[in-house]
Amino acid sequence: MLHKNTVKSILIDILYAIAAGIVVGTAYFFFQNSNGFAPGGVGGLATITHHLLGNRVSWSILMVAFNLPIFVLVSAFINKRLGFMLIIYMLVQSFVTDLYEMIGFKPYCLVNNGADFNVIFACIATGVVSGFGFSMMLKHFGASGGTYGISALLKKAKPDMNIAYVSFIMDASVVCIAFFVYGMKVTPVLCTLMNLFIANVIVDHGLSGIKNGYKFEIVTDKPKELAEELMTHLKHGVTEIRAHGMYSDTDKYMLVCIINKRQLGEMMKILKRYPNTFASFEKVNEVFGNFKRKV
């Protein structure tokens, strides 16, 4: 019998997979499927096949046909739970496009027909929206689609194989095929490349976290005064560490403080009031817990 916490964890995973599937499916239906370019990876191959068949076979059916065998193998040989979540994600992603069509929603290209630059806007929108969905899957499951499944299976079969290029090869193949499939035109290739780039940028930002800031390490001979000013004005806690200056051969203190990125200017103003202070800072991609001072 499953433990209560295990059931809760599985339900959370299912909700994440459903939410990510809805986001990616929305991007594909409104901005990608009917605008003459393909996304990367296995989804791109399904989209190209859909175009080659003259739209006679539903895109959602092709997505299931291309991805389901991969995810079943992932479930059998890599991780049963992960494979199951990827299947849910893919089915929801495919079902959403059919649902929008049944409701009567129209894709972006049909609503805004007539302008050549609409495909550029559609390409950007696809990258932004789908990239957000991919980042949800990657952050929660460490996987976002068929390309991951192929990479994981290859790694399982040949542990010594360098699979870093699998994603690149898949995406490059889609870009090359798109040139021939979409009438040997440059625009579909550029749109595919732009879509891949934007989606990867959004994924990178999504994985780096939204609760980010800057970590300051401050060496000073006035730790009490500076720490009190930082805590009073910036409302963040400060950690004091004893340090020894090797050049001056004197004991000093190092203060560690993490602030929001919007407080960077205010931090600099405070530090300038302490002329014998040395400080360095670095970007922190994610902050866990409450790093604000409790008042």
XYZ file of C-alpha atoms in Angstrom:
295
model
C 0.000 0.000 0.000
C 1.363 3.397 -0.972
C 2.393 5.780 1.761
C 0.403 9.005 2.076
C 3.455 11.144 1.216
C 4.159 8.963 -1.811
C 0.607 9.442 -3.111
C 0.919 13.202 -2.590
C 4.234 13.246 -4.461
C 2.755 11.300 -7.378
C -0.244 13.644 -7.566
C 2.059 16.675 -7.620
C 4.086 15.085 -10.412
C 0.922 14.417 -12.412
C -0.253 18.018 -11.975
C 3.149 19.305 -13.150
C 3.040 17.040 -16.204
C -0.524 18.143 -17.028
C 0.289 21.852 -16.586
C 3.418 21.621 -18.733
C 1.525 19.671 -21.396
C -1.168 22.360 -21.530
C 1.415 25.131 -21.887
C 3.370 23.410 -24.679
C 0.208 22.246 -26.451
C -1.125 25.804 -26.379
C 2.070 27.105 -27.977
C 1.936 24.472 -30.707
C -1.737 24.969 -31.561
C -1.880 28.759 -31.646
C 1.572 29.656 -32.947
C 3.484 26.729 -34.421
C 1.512 24.013 -36.175
C 0.013 26.143 -38.953
C 2.819 28.622 -39.595
C 5.194 26.614 -41.790
C 8.065 25.862 -39.447
C 8.944 23.059 -37.061
C 10.154 22.906 -33.463
C 13.243 20.915 -32.587
C 13.603 17.292 -31.610
C 11.046 14.540 -31.982
C 8.165 17.026 -31.998
C 9.744 18.708 -35.001
C 9.889 15.415 -36.886
C 6.190 14.856 -36.124
C 5.365 18.354 -37.382
C 7.328 17.835 -40.600
C 5.603 14.483 -41.175
C 2.245 16.176 -40.616
C 3.131 18.687 -43.340
C 4.374 16.004 -45.753
C 1.134 14.059 -45.374
C -0.811 17.141 -46.392
C -2.488 17.440 -42.991
C -4.388 14.218 -43.697
C -3.226 12.756 -40.386
C -3.809 14.709 -37.204
C -0.726 16.314 -35.683
C -1.710 14.984 -32.262
C -1.815 11.401 -33.557
C 1.643 11.802 -35.075
C 2.988 13.244 -31.810
C 1.710 10.189 -29.950
C 3.051 7.820 -32.623
C 6.524 9.388 -32.549
C 6.870 9.842 -28.786
C 4.906 7.021 -27.153
C 7.336 4.189 -28.089
C 10.244 6.251 -26.729
C 8.524 6.975 -23.420
C 7.409 3.350 -23.038
C 11.047 2.279 -23.412
C 12.089 4.940 -20.882
C 9.525 3.532 -18.453
C 10.728 -0.032 -19.047
C 14.490 0.502 -18.961
C 15.247 3.852 -17.302
C 12.652 4.963 -14.765
C 9.080 3.707 -14.622
C 7.675 6.772 -12.878
C 9.473 9.226 -15.148
C 8.315 7.374 -18.245
C 4.738 7.455 -16.964
C 4.901 11.217 -16.341
C 6.355 11.831 -19.786
C 3.498 9.853 -21.323
C 0.952 11.982 -19.420
C 2.767 15.144 -20.528
C 2.742 14.066 -24.162
C -0.898 12.920 -24.148
C -2.091 16.166 -22.551
C 0.014 18.187 -24.992
C -1.599 16.344 -27.916
C -5.127 16.368 -26.479
C -5.052 20.136 -25.852
C -4.514 20.886 -29.539
C -7.522 18.743 -30.481
C -9.579 20.333 -27.698
C -8.849 23.846 -28.941
C -9.854 22.787 -32.438
C -13.111 21.220 -31.238
C -13.971 24.352 -29.269
C -13.438 26.415 -32.406
C -10.358 28.412 -31.476
C -8.350 29.670 -34.431
C -4.546 29.640 -34.698
C -2.665 32.916 -34.821
C -1.964 32.700 -38.564
C -5.687 32.441 -39.402
C -6.710 35.282 -37.120
C -3.955 37.569 -38.440
C -3.774 36.447 -42.062
C -2.086 38.565 -44.702
C 1.081 39.899 -43.067
C 4.382 38.215 -43.899
C 5.897 39.144 -40.559
C 3.190 37.231 -38.652
C 5.259 34.051 -38.948
C 8.103 35.826 -37.113
C 5.780 36.774 -34.269
C 4.438 33.217 -34.214
C 7.976 31.875 -34.055
C 8.863 34.125 -31.113
C 5.643 33.262 -29.292
C 6.226 29.534 -29.807
C 9.711 29.781 -28.328
C 8.585 31.796 -25.311
C 5.486 29.787 -24.416
C 6.854 26.317 -25.193
C 10.166 27.196 -23.505
C 8.246 27.940 -20.318
C 6.565 24.529 -20.523
C 9.882 22.780 -21.216
C 11.477 24.479 -18.210
C 8.640 23.231 -15.994
C 9.329 19.657 -17.071
C 13.115 19.958 -16.845
C 13.055 21.593 -13.433
C 10.677 19.042 -11.953
C 11.593 15.856 -13.831
C 14.901 16.568 -15.549
C 13.322 15.667 -18.903
C 11.135 17.452 -21.418
C 10.505 15.208 -24.410
C 11.506 12.526 -26.847
C 15.072 13.789 -27.316
C 15.757 13.178 -23.634
C 14.294 9.689 -23.955
C 16.549 8.831 -26.882
C 19.590 10.211 -25.025
C 18.775 8.248 -21.868
C 18.261 5.013 -23.793
C 21.537 5.447 -25.677
C 23.335 6.117 -22.405
C 21.774 2.999 -20.915
C 22.829 0.855 -23.872
C 26.346 2.324 -24.159
C 27.431 4.033 -20.922
C 30.694 5.207 -22.479
C 28.973 6.961 -25.372
C 29.130 10.746 -25.441
C 25.493 11.761 -25.826
C 26.046 15.490 -25.470
C 25.529 15.873 -29.193
C 22.262 13.920 -29.420
C 20.078 16.971 -28.884
C 22.203 19.009 -31.281
C 22.004 16.328 -33.970
C 18.227 16.018 -33.561
C 17.684 19.762 -33.807
C 20.147 20.162 -36.679
C 18.385 17.368 -38.562
C 15.028 19.100 -38.169
C 16.521 22.379 -39.408
C 18.013 20.691 -42.495
C 14.873 18.707 -43.294
C 12.705 21.809 -42.857
C 14.553 23.503 -45.720
C 13.520 20.795 -48.192
C 10.058 20.079 -46.765
C 8.881 23.699 -46.717
C 9.670 24.440 -50.356
C 13.430 25.031 -50.090
C 12.810 28.433 -48.551
C 15.078 30.153 -46.066
C 12.278 31.567 -43.896
C 11.177 28.208 -42.385
C 14.799 27.414 -41.551
C 15.331 30.804 -39.899
C 12.057 30.445 -37.977
C 13.044 26.977 -36.768
C 16.450 28.275 -35.635
C 14.894 31.295 -33.920
C 12.316 29.117 -32.205
C 15.038 26.778 -30.899
C 17.168 29.672 -29.674
C 14.341 31.476 -27.889
C 13.027 28.277 -26.299
C 16.521 27.439 -24.986
C 16.931 30.945 -23.556
C 13.577 30.679 -21.766
C 14.524 27.226 -20.458
C 17.833 28.564 -19.139
C 16.058 31.385 -17.330
C 13.430 28.999 -15.994
C 16.044 26.596 -14.647
C 18.085 29.381 -13.061
C 15.083 30.351 -10.970
C 13.079 33.513 -10.461
C 14.063 34.039 -6.825
C 17.557 35.209 -7.634
C 19.805 37.965 -6.408
C 23.408 38.863 -5.530
C 25.706 37.467 -2.877
C 28.092 40.006 -1.342
C 31.264 39.120 0.542
C 32.461 42.233 2.352
C 35.768 42.533 4.225
C 35.619 45.398 6.715
C 37.053 46.648 9.996
C 33.652 48.001 11.045
C 31.447 44.914 10.948
C 28.918 45.970 13.582
C 28.118 49.353 12.047
C 27.978 48.064 8.471
C 25.924 44.987 9.370
C 23.397 47.085 11.270
C 23.026 49.472 8.347
C 22.552 46.627 5.891
C 19.945 44.936 8.060
C 18.131 48.209 8.707
C 17.998 49.544 5.146
C 17.980 46.373 3.027
C 15.992 44.161 5.427
C 18.267 41.163 4.835
C 20.226 39.083 7.310
C 24.001 39.332 7.509
C 26.475 36.570 8.440
C 29.745 37.543 10.118
C 32.909 35.496 9.530
C 36.273 36.132 11.175
C 39.050 36.668 8.607
C 42.761 37.511 8.599
C 44.300 39.867 6.039
C 47.550 38.284 4.890
C 48.902 41.444 3.254
C 48.292 43.705 6.259
C 48.680 40.858 8.782
C 45.630 42.107 10.684
C 42.422 40.515 11.862
C 39.311 41.589 9.977
C 35.724 40.487 9.498
C 33.919 39.301 6.409
C 30.194 39.943 6.109
C 28.083 37.764 3.818
C 24.770 39.164 2.640
C 22.387 38.142 -0.158
C 20.178 40.877 -1.593
C 17.561 41.235 -4.303
C 18.826 42.441 -7.672
C 16.749 45.615 -7.323
C 18.762 46.529 -4.209
C 22.142 46.479 -5.966
C 22.332 50.264 -6.317
C 21.387 50.855 -2.694
C 24.010 48.340 -1.555
C 26.690 50.191 -3.511
C 25.717 53.501 -1.884
C 26.026 51.966 1.578
C 29.435 50.440 0.856
C 30.797 53.774 -0.393
C 30.268 55.206 3.082
C 32.874 52.759 4.426
C 36.161 53.669 2.655
C 38.276 50.895 4.227
C 35.879 48.208 3.016
C 36.567 45.691 0.257
C 33.632 43.880 -1.346
C 33.031 41.396 -4.112
C 29.718 40.026 -5.331
C 28.351 37.326 -7.604
C 24.979 36.474 -9.064
C 22.936 33.868 -7.205
C 20.575 31.968 -9.499
C 18.250 30.633 -6.829
C 17.652 31.321 -3.153
C 15.986 28.716 -0.946
C 14.296 29.628 2.295
C 13.605 33.058 3.717
C 16.724 35.187 3.294
C 14.982 38.337 4.511
C 15.461 39.633 8.001
C 12.610 38.708 10.298
C 11.107 41.764 11.966
